[in-house]
């Protein structure tokens, strides 16, 4: 149900809801409350104070109890307070439990929270069915004895398979204490309704491809108003938007964020009876395995090949489609697109015996022409979703990954030692580039592994901590070399091993191959060994455990080795071909590979690896630096569309990885213009931008309008803003605490700022004293734009002390829509009458009335240097407007 349908909750609505809840027995109400506990906690923690006020006013808890929960929230966090509140009330009598639900129902007038609406709507519309389904999910269907035996065998098979995968994942760790398995971490999902399907996935793909994470502030804000958060065991729960239980679900997320881990956990929990026993049989397939099937197949033969133990009973198993779940992992890895367009239904399968291409079988299951009533779960990277028909999926979920607290918790679990984990986490958070990586659980593990020797040196001084992504992966590889070999091999042998792995990786990147069979390894002279488990992982096949394929632990590790091999084994023809492919590829392809290629050209970055494998190719280094030097900055920064600006930011990422300040200086030029307006900039983008600014002597103009820069991003830019002559930060929702960063630039002894635009933000009178102090010290600013900020009379009073000073050089001042009223007009006129620099003054869209007409008239006559004044959209009467327009003063333009 849309949130506007919940805009008003009347007393009659509450009475009707109470009657509905009275229909449930005490036991049923308890089971419903237990079922919704995760949602309850999440809703409560989002605004626990409002809930406590409502509960107190309804006499469900006392004022002292409410204060105790407030203290718990203040001293710990809202999640802990919400958990305790929910558990305490649900442990009370039935009246207290009913009171909590009634309270939440009433609060809909003030909240538009999707989890809140989802719970209440499901209770009202689907409560009795939910109770029956919960029992079915706990106990499963009644199967005949023979089929029960086959089900047990099938569950044992999947249980072993997911455990093998889990153990394989943990074996990736280094010697010593085992860090936490990624799969053991609670994976948080946000559910996007079909109406957001295309737009949301496209935006995510752009942001993630560019920098690696969604802005956390932005995401948290959306999760409170638009996105329903669910746990993995609720993927097939009733959907309040469509009002039915979904049959087809898509889970999206970037590489390494935990899609496969989630699926493995989902299967393992089903196989061990923890959830979704309404599915009598679950079938799991990976698209990377299905790629090997060239000839056409039937669904029956596909299942028999993967699960031969079901061959004898398969027709019986497939008789009841509503008891079946099919899981297909990694749609983005499929070599063939799904036929999900609206036409072409005649090509789809109708029966399990129909022989078709594998992707047609998957499409038929999704479109319910095959085994009507079955459930289907797919996973994919976001880049694949924009080409799919939105209506095919009844629910689309995106894996968020680790938010701030979860990253910190992961570091704590990994390092064990509280002091060390805190130091490592602080370093990563301050770096921003590395911190951004850690939203992704796989990157988080790689980052912790790479940082381990930097913060936990067993002897001597710790290693220097990495700053760039390339340096991080160099640290990771050297750490594996140090800890995954019994004795340190001689450099040439180590170099040969990395060259073999590198050419395998490079071949895979250039040919879009992520999975390699044994023949690939043999062709590239790769001998699988304990040392290589730090980079490569064995993937046992589901049908025959003696057959294995190999893949890199993460796509980014494959891209790193693909870039590294050109430095270890330079071959001109291959280098030239790869450069040509990366130049001609579509946006996003080769992007991370190119960053590694640029990063490895820096002497300090490659030095740790050179200690192990010898010197890098000087020719490769020379050609990569030449490639970077040939960038035409004028062409790069000319496109105005967001895609062109994102492309420029991607080039800046190459510069950041290269850490070659002279090269950046030469390419960007002495007095560059930079315009990133309307491009969503995350803190990591601001870190990269700050590096580029640091390499420049001066920036003529930097436009960051509508970039959604928050305090964290502006803090990253602070040290370089004084170099900018014209700085525009319009429409960024900047708040008072960020003013300190702007003031630092104004106060800098070498400040070059001449024009500063801060309009359409969220500044108030609270920051004006700090701004006034900085302006008083500044001797360069000529233009100041403050429109559409809530400065009001108090804020203006601080600024007027600067404007009335004879030393003030500001020629253009924008104060439109800043909440100024008649009472501020007198002091404004008095101050500006002493100003001999001001040429342009905009006072439009304030609250001036006829009462201050005389003072405005005096301002027009007495401000000696004024050449233009704008007074439109105030509350002057037509008569006063006419009088002011008729004021005669040579050289002054009065506009309404």
Short mmCIF file of C-alpha atoms in Angstrom, two decimals, residues 228-627:
data_model
loop_
_atom_site.label_atom_id
_atom_site.label_comp_id
_atom_site.label_asym_id
_atom_site.label_seq_id
_atom_site.Cartn_x
_atom_site.Cartn_y
_atom_site.Cartn_z
CA UNK A 228 11.66 -2.45 3.00
CA UNK A 229 14.44 -4.18 4.91
CA UNK A 230 14.09 -7.94 5.17
CA UNK A 231 16.19 -10.84 6.32
CA UNK A 232 17.17 -13.62 3.87
CA UNK A 233 14.58 -15.99 5.32
CA UNK A 234 11.83 -13.56 4.30
CA UNK A 235 12.55 -13.37 0.57
CA UNK A 236 9.34 -15.25 -0.22
CA UNK A 237 7.23 -13.53 2.40
CA UNK A 238 3.93 -11.85 1.52
CA UNK A 239 4.47 -8.51 -0.26
CA UNK A 240 2.28 -5.63 0.93
CA UNK A 241 2.70 -3.75 -2.36
CA UNK A 242 1.42 -6.57 -4.59
CA UNK A 243 -0.67 -8.25 -1.87
CA UNK A 244 0.47 -11.77 -2.64
CA UNK A 245 3.33 -14.15 -1.89
CA UNK A 246 6.00 -13.71 -4.58
CA UNK A 247 6.91 -16.68 -6.79
CA UNK A 248 9.88 -15.04 -8.53
CA UNK A 249 12.56 -13.12 -6.62
CA UNK A 250 15.68 -11.36 -7.86
CA UNK A 251 18.56 -10.61 -5.48
CA UNK A 252 21.04 -8.12 -6.90
CA UNK A 253 24.39 -6.86 -5.66
CA UNK A 254 27.85 -6.01 -6.93
CA UNK A 255 30.63 -8.60 -7.12
CA UNK A 256 31.68 -9.86 -3.71
CA UNK A 257 28.85 -8.27 -1.74
CA UNK A 258 27.52 -11.69 -0.70
CA UNK A 259 24.99 -12.97 -3.24
CA UNK A 260 26.44 -16.49 -3.47
CA UNK A 261 27.06 -16.56 0.27
CA UNK A 262 23.43 -15.61 0.89
CA UNK A 263 22.25 -18.37 -1.45
CA UNK A 264 24.50 -20.94 0.24
CA UNK A 265 23.19 -19.89 3.66
CA UNK A 266 19.62 -20.02 2.37
CA UNK A 267 20.12 -23.56 1.03
CA UNK A 268 21.96 -24.76 4.13
CA UNK A 269 19.21 -23.43 6.42
CA UNK A 270 16.58 -25.16 4.28
CA UNK A 271 18.53 -28.43 4.24
CA UNK A 272 18.93 -28.35 8.02
CA UNK A 273 15.23 -27.56 8.58
CA UNK A 274 15.64 -24.00 9.84
CA UNK A 275 13.32 -22.30 7.34
CA UNK A 276 11.08 -22.64 4.29
CA UNK A 277 10.09 -26.26 4.75
CA UNK A 278 7.07 -25.45 2.54
CA UNK A 279 9.51 -26.26 -0.26
CA UNK A 280 9.79 -30.04 -0.38
CA UNK A 281 12.71 -29.83 -2.84
CA UNK A 282 15.19 -27.06 -3.64
CA UNK A 283 17.30 -27.18 -6.81
CA UNK A 284 20.44 -25.05 -6.98
CA UNK A 285 22.30 -24.18 -10.20
CA UNK A 286 25.11 -21.77 -11.03
CA UNK A 287 25.05 -19.99 -14.38
CA UNK A 288 28.83 -20.32 -14.57
CA UNK A 289 28.34 -24.13 -14.54
CA UNK A 290 25.40 -23.99 -16.95
CA UNK A 291 27.62 -22.15 -19.45
CA UNK A 292 29.44 -25.44 -20.06
CA UNK A 293 26.22 -27.03 -21.36
CA UNK A 294 26.24 -26.28 -25.08
CA UNK A 295 23.60 -28.64 -26.38
CA UNK A 296 19.87 -28.31 -25.66
CA UNK A 297 18.48 -30.07 -22.59
CA UNK A 298 15.23 -30.74 -20.82
CA UNK A 299 14.63 -29.65 -17.25
CA UNK A 300 14.46 -33.32 -16.25
CA UNK A 301 17.89 -34.09 -17.73
CA UNK A 302 19.35 -30.95 -16.17
CA UNK A 303 18.17 -32.02 -12.71
CA UNK A 304 19.32 -35.61 -13.22
CA UNK A 305 22.78 -34.46 -14.30
CA UNK A 306 23.19 -32.24 -11.23
CA UNK A 307 21.28 -34.43 -8.75
CA UNK A 308 21.55 -38.03 -10.00
CA UNK A 309 20.21 -39.39 -6.67
CA UNK A 310 16.73 -38.07 -7.67
CA UNK A 311 16.61 -39.79 -11.07
CA UNK A 312 14.27 -42.64 -10.04
CA UNK A 313 11.70 -40.41 -8.35
CA UNK A 314 11.95 -37.22 -10.42
CA UNK A 315 8.52 -37.44 -12.13
CA UNK A 316 6.94 -37.80 -8.66
CA UNK A 317 9.00 -34.88 -7.30
CA UNK A 318 7.87 -32.58 -10.13
CA UNK A 319 4.17 -33.45 -9.71
CA UNK A 320 3.60 -30.65 -7.16
CA UNK A 321 5.27 -27.49 -8.53
CA UNK A 322 4.12 -25.32 -5.60
CA UNK A 323 6.43 -27.42 -3.38
CA UNK A 324 9.51 -26.66 -5.52
CA UNK A 325 12.11 -23.89 -5.42
CA UNK A 326 14.67 -23.34 -8.20
CA UNK A 327 17.72 -21.19 -7.43
CA UNK A 328 19.96 -19.84 -10.21
CA UNK A 329 23.05 -17.99 -9.03
CA UNK A 330 24.98 -15.43 -11.10
CA UNK A 331 22.79 -14.38 -14.01
CA UNK A 332 25.47 -11.82 -14.94
CA UNK A 333 27.86 -14.73 -15.62
CA UNK A 334 25.53 -16.33 -18.16
CA UNK A 335 26.91 -16.28 -21.69
CA UNK A 336 23.36 -16.20 -23.10
CA UNK A 337 20.68 -13.65 -22.23
CA UNK A 338 17.37 -14.77 -20.78
CA UNK A 339 14.48 -14.39 -23.22
CA UNK A 340 12.45 -12.17 -20.93
CA UNK A 341 10.85 -9.90 -23.49
CA UNK A 342 7.07 -9.85 -23.75
CA UNK A 343 6.91 -11.84 -26.96
CA UNK A 344 8.29 -15.22 -27.85
CA UNK A 345 6.04 -17.31 -25.57
CA UNK A 346 5.75 -19.98 -28.28
CA UNK A 347 9.44 -20.82 -27.73
CA UNK A 348 9.02 -21.51 -24.01
CA UNK A 349 8.85 -24.93 -22.36
CA UNK A 350 5.52 -26.42 -21.34
CA UNK A 351 6.67 -29.72 -19.85
CA UNK A 352 9.77 -30.89 -17.95
CA UNK A 353 10.59 -33.18 -20.90
CA UNK A 354 10.76 -30.32 -23.45
CA UNK A 355 14.26 -30.00 -24.88
CA UNK A 356 15.41 -26.38 -25.11
CA UNK A 357 18.49 -24.21 -24.44
CA UNK A 358 19.17 -23.82 -20.72
CA UNK A 359 18.27 -20.12 -20.66
CA UNK A 360 14.88 -20.90 -22.22
CA UNK A 361 14.25 -23.41 -19.41
CA UNK A 362 15.05 -20.72 -16.81
CA UNK A 363 12.82 -18.20 -18.59
CA UNK A 364 9.98 -20.75 -18.75
CA UNK A 365 10.19 -21.32 -15.01
CA UNK A 366 10.14 -17.57 -14.37
CA UNK A 367 7.19 -17.00 -16.70
CA UNK A 368 5.31 -19.95 -15.18
CA UNK A 369 4.77 -21.75 -18.50
CA UNK A 370 6.79 -24.60 -17.02
CA UNK A 371 5.82 -26.08 -13.62
CA UNK A 372 3.19 -23.40 -12.94
CA UNK A 373 3.21 -22.53 -9.23
CA UNK A 374 6.90 -23.22 -8.59
CA UNK A 375 9.14 -20.58 -6.96
CA UNK A 376 12.31 -19.19 -8.54
CA UNK A 377 15.19 -17.23 -7.00
CA UNK A 378 17.85 -15.54 -9.18
CA UNK A 379 20.93 -13.53 -8.26
CA UNK A 380 22.74 -11.04 -10.46
CA UNK A 381 24.96 -7.98 -10.49
CA UNK A 382 23.00 -4.72 -10.94
CA UNK A 383 24.45 -4.12 -14.41
CA UNK A 384 22.38 -7.01 -15.78
CA UNK A 385 19.05 -5.86 -14.37
CA UNK A 386 18.48 -2.84 -16.58
CA UNK A 387 17.99 -5.14 -19.59
CA UNK A 388 15.35 -7.34 -17.90
CA UNK A 389 11.60 -6.97 -18.03
CA UNK A 390 10.65 -5.55 -14.63
CA UNK A 391 7.28 -7.31 -14.25
CA UNK A 392 8.82 -10.79 -14.38
CA UNK A 393 10.00 -10.53 -10.77
CA UNK A 394 7.50 -10.17 -7.94
CA UNK A 395 10.23 -8.95 -5.59
CA UNK A 396 13.59 -7.33 -6.30
CA UNK A 397 16.06 -7.23 -3.41
CA UNK A 398 19.45 -5.54 -3.29
CA UNK A 399 22.19 -6.56 -0.87
CA UNK A 400 23.43 -3.47 0.89
CA UNK A 401 26.61 -4.96 2.28
CA UNK A 402 28.29 -3.57 5.38
CA UNK A 403 27.21 -0.21 6.74
CA UNK A 404 29.45 1.66 9.22
CA UNK A 405 28.71 -0.34 12.36
CA UNK A 406 28.96 -3.66 10.54
CA UNK A 407 32.36 -2.74 9.07
CA UNK A 408 33.62 -1.83 12.51
CA UNK A 409 32.21 -5.06 13.94
CA UNK A 410 33.90 -7.08 11.19
CA UNK A 411 37.28 -5.47 11.94
CA UNK A 412 36.80 -6.27 15.62
CA UNK A 413 36.01 -9.92 14.84
CA UNK A 414 38.90 -10.21 12.37
CA UNK A 415 41.70 -8.78 14.50
CA UNK A 416 40.42 -9.98 17.88
CA UNK A 417 42.59 -7.49 19.76
CA UNK A 418 40.42 -4.45 20.51
CA UNK A 419 43.27 -1.92 20.33
CA UNK A 420 44.59 -3.27 17.04
CA UNK A 421 41.14 -3.50 15.44
CA UNK A 422 40.37 0.06 16.51
CA UNK A 423 43.66 1.38 15.08
CA UNK A 424 43.18 -0.49 11.79
CA UNK A 425 39.57 0.62 11.45
CA UNK A 426 40.44 4.25 12.24
CA UNK A 427 43.14 4.20 9.58
CA UNK A 428 40.78 2.74 6.97
CA UNK A 429 37.99 5.17 7.86
CA UNK A 430 40.35 8.14 7.55
CA UNK A 431 41.61 6.83 4.21
CA UNK A 432 38.07 6.86 2.70
CA UNK A 433 39.26 5.04 -0.43
CA UNK A 434 39.88 1.87 1.60
CA UNK A 435 36.86 2.54 3.82
CA UNK A 436 34.66 2.68 0.75
CA UNK A 437 35.89 -0.74 -0.36
CA UNK A 438 34.83 -2.23 2.95
CA UNK A 439 31.11 -1.91 2.29
CA UNK A 440 31.72 -5.10 0.31
CA UNK A 441 32.31 -8.14 2.58
CA UNK A 442 34.86 -9.66 0.20
CA UNK A 443 36.81 -6.41 0.03
CA UNK A 444 36.52 -6.09 3.79
CA UNK A 445 38.22 -9.47 4.21
CA UNK A 446 40.92 -8.58 1.66
CA UNK A 447 41.49 -5.21 3.35
CA UNK A 448 41.83 -6.75 6.82
CA UNK A 449 44.17 -9.43 5.47
CA UNK A 450 46.34 -6.84 3.73
CA UNK A 451 46.45 -4.55 6.77
CA UNK A 452 47.32 -7.32 9.21
CA UNK A 453 51.12 -6.94 8.89
CA UNK A 454 50.75 -3.14 9.10
CA UNK A 455 49.20 -3.28 12.56
CA UNK A 456 50.27 -6.62 14.04
CA UNK A 457 53.97 -6.93 13.22
CA UNK A 458 55.49 -9.84 15.13
CA UNK A 459 58.95 -8.28 15.15
CA UNK A 460 60.38 -4.90 14.25
CA UNK A 461 58.33 -2.01 12.94
CA UNK A 462 54.98 -2.62 11.20
CA UNK A 463 54.83 -2.23 7.43
CA UNK A 464 53.63 1.11 5.99
CA UNK A 465 49.87 1.10 5.56
CA UNK A 466 48.49 1.37 1.99
CA UNK A 467 46.76 4.50 0.71
CA UNK A 468 45.49 3.45 -2.71
CA UNK A 469 43.55 0.37 -3.86
CA UNK A 470 46.60 -0.81 -5.82
CA UNK A 471 48.79 -0.51 -2.72
CA UNK A 472 46.17 -2.46 -0.76
CA UNK A 473 46.27 -5.36 -3.23
CA UNK A 474 50.07 -5.26 -3.34
CA UNK A 475 49.99 -5.59 0.47
CA UNK A 476 47.51 -8.46 0.18
CA UNK A 477 49.65 -10.38 -2.33
CA UNK A 478 52.87 -9.86 -0.34
CA UNK A 479 51.06 -10.98 2.81
CA UNK A 480 49.98 -14.22 1.08
CA UNK A 481 53.57 -14.72 -0.12
CA UNK A 482 54.85 -14.31 3.42
CA UNK A 483 52.30 -16.51 5.16
CA UNK A 484 51.26 -19.13 2.63
CA UNK A 485 54.67 -20.57 1.84
CA UNK A 486 56.61 -22.85 4.17
CA UNK A 487 59.86 -21.29 3.08
CA UNK A 488 60.47 -18.25 0.96
CA UNK A 489 61.16 -19.44 -2.64
CA UNK A 490 63.81 -17.76 -4.74
CA UNK A 491 62.55 -14.68 -6.67
CA UNK A 492 62.59 -16.16 -10.18
CA UNK A 493 60.42 -19.12 -9.17
CA UNK A 494 57.96 -16.82 -7.41
CA UNK A 495 57.96 -14.51 -10.43
CA UNK A 496 57.28 -17.45 -12.79
CA UNK A 497 54.35 -18.54 -10.64
CA UNK A 498 52.80 -15.06 -10.65
CA UNK A 499 53.40 -14.75 -14.41
CA UNK A 500 51.52 -18.01 -15.05
CA UNK A 501 48.64 -16.92 -12.82
CA UNK A 502 48.73 -13.46 -14.39
CA UNK A 503 48.38 -14.66 -17.99
CA UNK A 504 45.52 -16.94 -16.90
CA UNK A 505 43.84 -13.92 -15.27
CA UNK A 506 44.52 -11.68 -18.28
CA UNK A 507 43.07 -14.24 -20.69
CA UNK A 508 39.98 -14.48 -18.52
CA UNK A 509 39.50 -10.70 -18.33
CA UNK A 510 39.91 -10.13 -22.06
CA UNK A 511 37.63 -13.07 -22.94
CA UNK A 512 35.07 -12.65 -20.13
CA UNK A 513 35.99 -15.97 -18.49
CA UNK A 514 35.64 -16.26 -14.71
CA UNK A 515 35.75 -20.05 -14.30
CA UNK A 516 38.66 -22.19 -15.50
CA UNK A 517 38.82 -25.97 -15.81
CA UNK A 518 42.01 -27.99 -15.31
CA UNK A 519 42.94 -27.67 -18.99
CA UNK A 520 43.13 -23.89 -18.67
CA UNK A 521 45.53 -24.23 -15.74
CA UNK A 522 47.65 -26.69 -17.70
CA UNK A 523 47.71 -24.46 -20.79
CA UNK A 524 48.99 -21.54 -18.69
CA UNK A 525 51.39 -23.69 -16.61
CA UNK A 526 49.57 -22.99 -13.37
CA UNK A 527 50.22 -25.65 -10.73
CA UNK A 528 47.57 -25.43 -8.04
CA UNK A 529 49.26 -25.34 -4.62
CA UNK A 530 48.60 -24.22 -1.02
CA UNK A 531 50.29 -20.93 -1.90
CA UNK A 532 47.77 -20.24 -4.67
CA UNK A 533 44.78 -20.75 -2.34
CA UNK A 534 45.31 -17.13 -1.40
CA UNK A 535 44.29 -16.17 -4.95
CA UNK A 536 42.53 -19.13 -6.57
CA UNK A 537 39.72 -21.28 -5.21
CA UNK A 538 38.62 -24.79 -6.18
CA UNK A 539 34.95 -25.20 -7.11
CA UNK A 540 33.83 -28.83 -6.75
CA UNK A 541 31.09 -29.77 -9.23
CA UNK A 542 27.73 -30.75 -7.79
CA UNK A 543 27.40 -33.90 -9.86
CA UNK A 544 30.91 -35.32 -9.44
CA UNK A 545 33.17 -34.15 -6.60
CA UNK A 546 36.23 -35.47 -8.45
CA UNK A 547 35.71 -32.82 -11.14
CA UNK A 548 36.73 -29.32 -10.11
CA UNK A 549 36.91 -25.90 -11.73
CA UNK A 550 38.92 -22.94 -10.53
CA UNK A 551 38.19 -19.24 -10.13
CA UNK A 552 39.87 -16.30 -8.48
CA UNK A 553 38.72 -15.50 -4.96
CA UNK A 554 37.26 -12.28 -6.26
CA UNK A 555 36.97 -10.67 -9.68
CA UNK A 556 39.14 -7.78 -8.45
CA UNK A 557 41.99 -10.18 -7.61
CA UNK A 558 41.76 -11.53 -11.16
CA UNK A 559 41.91 -7.95 -12.49
CA UNK A 560 44.93 -7.19 -10.29
CA UNK A 561 46.90 -10.18 -11.64
CA UNK A 562 45.82 -9.33 -15.19
CA UNK A 563 47.41 -5.89 -14.76
CA UNK A 564 50.44 -7.18 -12.82
CA UNK A 565 51.51 -9.69 -15.49
CA UNK A 566 52.30 -6.90 -17.96
CA UNK A 567 54.87 -5.55 -15.48
CA UNK A 568 56.38 -8.98 -14.81
CA UNK A 569 56.42 -10.33 -18.38
CA UNK A 570 56.20 -7.50 -20.91
CA UNK A 571 55.09 -8.65 -24.37
CA UNK A 572 54.59 -5.74 -26.73
CA UNK A 573 51.85 -7.32 -28.85
CA UNK A 574 49.78 -8.44 -25.86
CA UNK A 575 50.25 -5.11 -24.10
CA UNK A 576 49.18 -3.25 -27.23
CA UNK A 577 46.11 -5.48 -27.71
CA UNK A 578 45.01 -5.09 -24.10
CA UNK A 579 45.44 -1.31 -24.25
CA UNK A 580 43.34 -1.22 -27.43
CA UNK A 581 40.58 -3.32 -25.86
CA UNK A 582 40.45 -1.20 -22.71
CA UNK A 583 40.24 2.01 -24.80
CA UNK A 584 37.40 0.71 -26.98
CA UNK A 585 35.40 -1.08 -24.26
CA UNK A 586 32.04 0.09 -22.99
CA UNK A 587 31.89 2.10 -19.80
CA UNK A 588 32.70 0.03 -16.71
CA UNK A 589 34.65 -2.77 -18.42
CA UNK A 590 38.40 -2.77 -17.72
CA UNK A 591 37.89 0.07 -15.23
CA UNK A 592 39.39 -1.59 -12.15
CA UNK A 593 41.99 -3.34 -14.31
CA UNK A 594 43.02 0.09 -15.66
CA UNK A 595 43.35 1.49 -12.15
CA UNK A 596 45.69 -1.34 -11.20
CA UNK A 597 47.65 -0.84 -14.42
CA UNK A 598 48.07 2.86 -13.53
CA UNK A 599 48.82 2.19 -9.87
CA UNK A 600 51.59 -0.33 -10.49
CA UNK A 601 53.58 2.32 -12.40
CA UNK A 602 54.40 4.12 -9.14
CA UNK A 603 57.83 3.19 -7.66
CA UNK A 604 56.73 3.13 -4.02
CA UNK A 605 53.62 1.09 -4.85
CA UNK A 606 55.46 -1.73 -6.61
CA UNK A 607 58.51 -1.79 -4.32
CA UNK A 608 57.09 -4.34 -1.78
CA UNK A 609 56.42 -6.82 -4.60
CA UNK A 610 59.78 -6.21 -6.25
CA UNK A 611 61.47 -7.47 -3.07
CA UNK A 612 59.90 -10.87 -3.77
CA UNK A 613 59.87 -11.14 -7.55
CA UNK A 614 62.53 -8.77 -8.88
CA UNK A 615 62.25 -5.55 -10.87
CA UNK A 616 59.19 -4.64 -12.89
CA UNK A 617 59.42 -3.97 -16.61
CA UNK A 618 60.72 -0.44 -17.26
CA UNK A 619 59.10 -0.53 -20.72
CA UNK A 620 55.64 -1.24 -19.27
CA UNK A 621 56.09 1.55 -16.75
CA UNK A 622 57.16 3.96 -19.49
CA UNK A 623 54.21 3.06 -21.75
CA UNK A 624 51.65 3.31 -18.91
CA UNK A 625 52.94 6.73 -17.87
CA UNK A 626 52.88 7.75 -21.52
CA UNK A 627 49.27 6.56 -21.81
#
